[in-house]
Amino acid sequence: EPAMKKYDVGLIIPSYGHFDYVESAIRSAFATATSDLCVLLIDDASPDWESAGSSLGDRLKAEYGDRFRSLR
């Protein structure tokens, strides 16, 4: 497996019960930061992620690639 790229800036966004705000927070971070930003979204198994969470993660991963990661 290839080595992971190192980023100058890492942003960790914890979330529990805030699904409605997570996408705008992530997009805002990428819009205002340098291109050397990596965002790690940590969802603590909140129930609001059950139906739409994985599709959001897939969309953000497709858009931002290696710069976005999620952990549940």
PDB file of C-alpha atoms in Angstrom:
ATOM      1  CA  GLU A   1       0.000   0.000   0.000  1.00  0.00           C
ATOM      2  CA  PRO A   2       1.413   3.434  -0.926  1.00  0.00           C
ATOM      3  CA  ALA A   3       2.374   5.815   1.838  1.00  0.00           C
ATOM      4  CA  MET A   4      -0.229   8.411   2.800  1.00  0.00           C
ATOM      5  CA  LYS A   5       0.452  11.992   1.810  1.00  0.00           C
ATOM      6  CA  LYS A   6       1.413  14.300   4.629  1.00  0.00           C
ATOM      7  CA  TYR A   7      -0.561  17.517   4.956  1.00  0.00           C
ATOM      8  CA  ASP A   8       0.482  20.799   6.536  1.00  0.00           C
ATOM      9  CA  VAL A   9      -2.930  21.345   8.126  1.00  0.00           C
ATOM     10  CA  GLY A  10      -5.259  18.755   9.606  1.00  0.00           C
ATOM     11  CA  LEU A  11      -8.768  19.545  10.780  1.00  0.00           C
ATOM     12  CA  ILE A  12     -10.688  17.113  12.954  1.00  0.00           C
ATOM     13  CA  ILE A  13     -14.456  17.601  13.012  1.00  0.00           C
ATOM     14  CA  PRO A  14     -16.234  15.601  15.710  1.00  0.00           C
ATOM     15  CA  SER A  15     -19.951  15.113  15.192  1.00  0.00           C
ATOM     16  CA  TYR A  16     -22.793  13.606  17.139  1.00  0.00           C
ATOM     17  CA  GLY A  17     -26.309  14.593  16.166  1.00  0.00           C
ATOM     18  CA  HIS A  18     -25.193  17.374  13.815  1.00  0.00           C
ATOM     19  CA  PHE A  19     -25.570  15.719  10.415  1.00  0.00           C
ATOM     20  CA  ASP A  20     -27.432  18.734   8.981  1.00  0.00           C
ATOM     21  CA  TYR A  21     -24.407  20.981   9.569  1.00  0.00           C
ATOM     22  CA  VAL A  22     -21.481  18.702   8.784  1.00  0.00           C
ATOM     23  CA  GLU A  23     -21.413  19.073   5.007  1.00  0.00           C
ATOM     24  CA  SER A  24     -21.444  22.885   5.136  1.00  0.00           C
ATOM     25  CA  ALA A  25     -18.708  22.864   7.800  1.00  0.00           C
ATOM     26  CA  ILE A  26     -16.488  20.632   5.664  1.00  0.00           C
ATOM     27  CA  ARG A  27     -17.097  22.618   2.486  1.00  0.00           C
ATOM     28  CA  SER A  28     -16.407  25.853   4.348  1.00  0.00           C
ATOM     29  CA  ALA A  29     -13.119  24.476   5.660  1.00  0.00           C
ATOM     30  CA  PHE A  30     -11.964  23.462   2.184  1.00  0.00           C
ATOM     31  CA  ALA A  31     -13.099  26.777   0.688  1.00  0.00           C
ATOM     32  CA  THR A  32     -11.164  28.890   3.169  1.00  0.00           C
ATOM     33  CA  ALA A  33      -8.048  26.794   3.655  1.00  0.00           C
ATOM     34  CA  THR A  34      -4.948  26.123   1.651  1.00  0.00           C
ATOM     35  CA  SER A  35      -4.865  23.200  -0.721  1.00  0.00           C
ATOM     36  CA  ASP A  36      -2.718  21.365   1.816  1.00  0.00           C
ATOM     37  CA  LEU A  37      -5.619  20.642   4.188  1.00  0.00           C
ATOM     38  CA  CYS A  38      -6.871  17.251   5.274  1.00  0.00           C
ATOM     39  CA  VAL A  39     -10.249  16.960   7.026  1.00  0.00           C
ATOM     40  CA  LEU A  40     -11.047  14.028   9.291  1.00  0.00           C
ATOM     41  CA  LEU A  41     -14.717  13.686  10.171  1.00  0.00           C
ATOM     42  CA  ILE A  42     -15.403  11.617  13.265  1.00  0.00           C
ATOM     43  CA  ASP A  43     -18.997  10.551  13.811  1.00  0.00           C
ATOM     44  CA  ASP A  44     -19.709   8.923  17.149  1.00  0.00           C
ATOM     45  CA  ALA A  45     -22.439   6.629  15.762  1.00  0.00           C
ATOM     46  CA  SER A  46     -25.167   9.207  16.022  1.00  0.00           C
ATOM     47  CA  PRO A  47     -28.564   8.029  14.763  1.00  0.00           C
ATOM     48  CA  ASP A  48     -28.924  10.872  12.254  1.00  0.00           C
ATOM     49  CA  TRP A  49     -26.164   9.321  10.119  1.00  0.00           C
ATOM     50  CA  GLU A  50     -27.919   5.988   9.634  1.00  0.00           C
ATOM     51  CA  SER A  51     -29.641   6.715   6.323  1.00  0.00           C
ATOM     52  CA  ALA A  52     -27.634   9.461   4.612  1.00  0.00           C
ATOM     53  CA  GLY A  53     -24.228   9.405   6.264  1.00  0.00           C
ATOM     54  CA  SER A  54     -22.501   6.938   3.994  1.00  0.00           C
ATOM     55  CA  SER A  55     -23.663   8.671   0.811  1.00  0.00           C
ATOM     56  CA  LEU A  56     -22.414  12.010   2.146  1.00  0.00           C
ATOM     57  CA  GLY A  57     -19.054  10.468   2.958  1.00  0.00           C
ATOM     58  CA  ASP A  58     -18.868   8.935  -0.518  1.00  0.00           C
ATOM     59  CA  ARG A  59     -19.693  12.263  -2.198  1.00  0.00           C
ATOM     60  CA  LEU A  60     -17.122  14.176  -0.171  1.00  0.00           C
ATOM     61  CA  LYS A  61     -14.481  11.510  -0.782  1.00  0.00           C
ATOM     62  CA  ALA A  62     -15.186  11.671  -4.529  1.00  0.00           C
ATOM     63  CA  GLU A  63     -14.927  15.463  -4.511  1.00  0.00           C
ATOM     64  CA  TYR A  64     -11.930  15.965  -2.210  1.00  0.00           C
ATOM     65  CA  GLY A  65     -10.160  12.651  -2.645  1.00  0.00           C
ATOM     66  CA  ASP A  66      -7.394  11.893  -0.189  1.00  0.00           C
ATOM     67  CA  ARG A  67      -7.967  15.249   1.528  1.00  0.00           C
ATOM     68  CA  PHE A  68     -11.158  13.943   3.182  1.00  0.00           C
ATOM     69  CA  ARG A  69     -11.454  10.985   5.528  1.00  0.00           C
ATOM     70  CA  SER A  70     -14.228   9.812   7.796  1.00  0.00           C
ATOM     71  CA  LEU A  71     -14.293   7.557  10.798  1.00  0.00           C
ATOM     72  CA  ARG A  72     -17.322   6.118  12.499  1.00  0.00           C
TER      73      ARG A  72
END
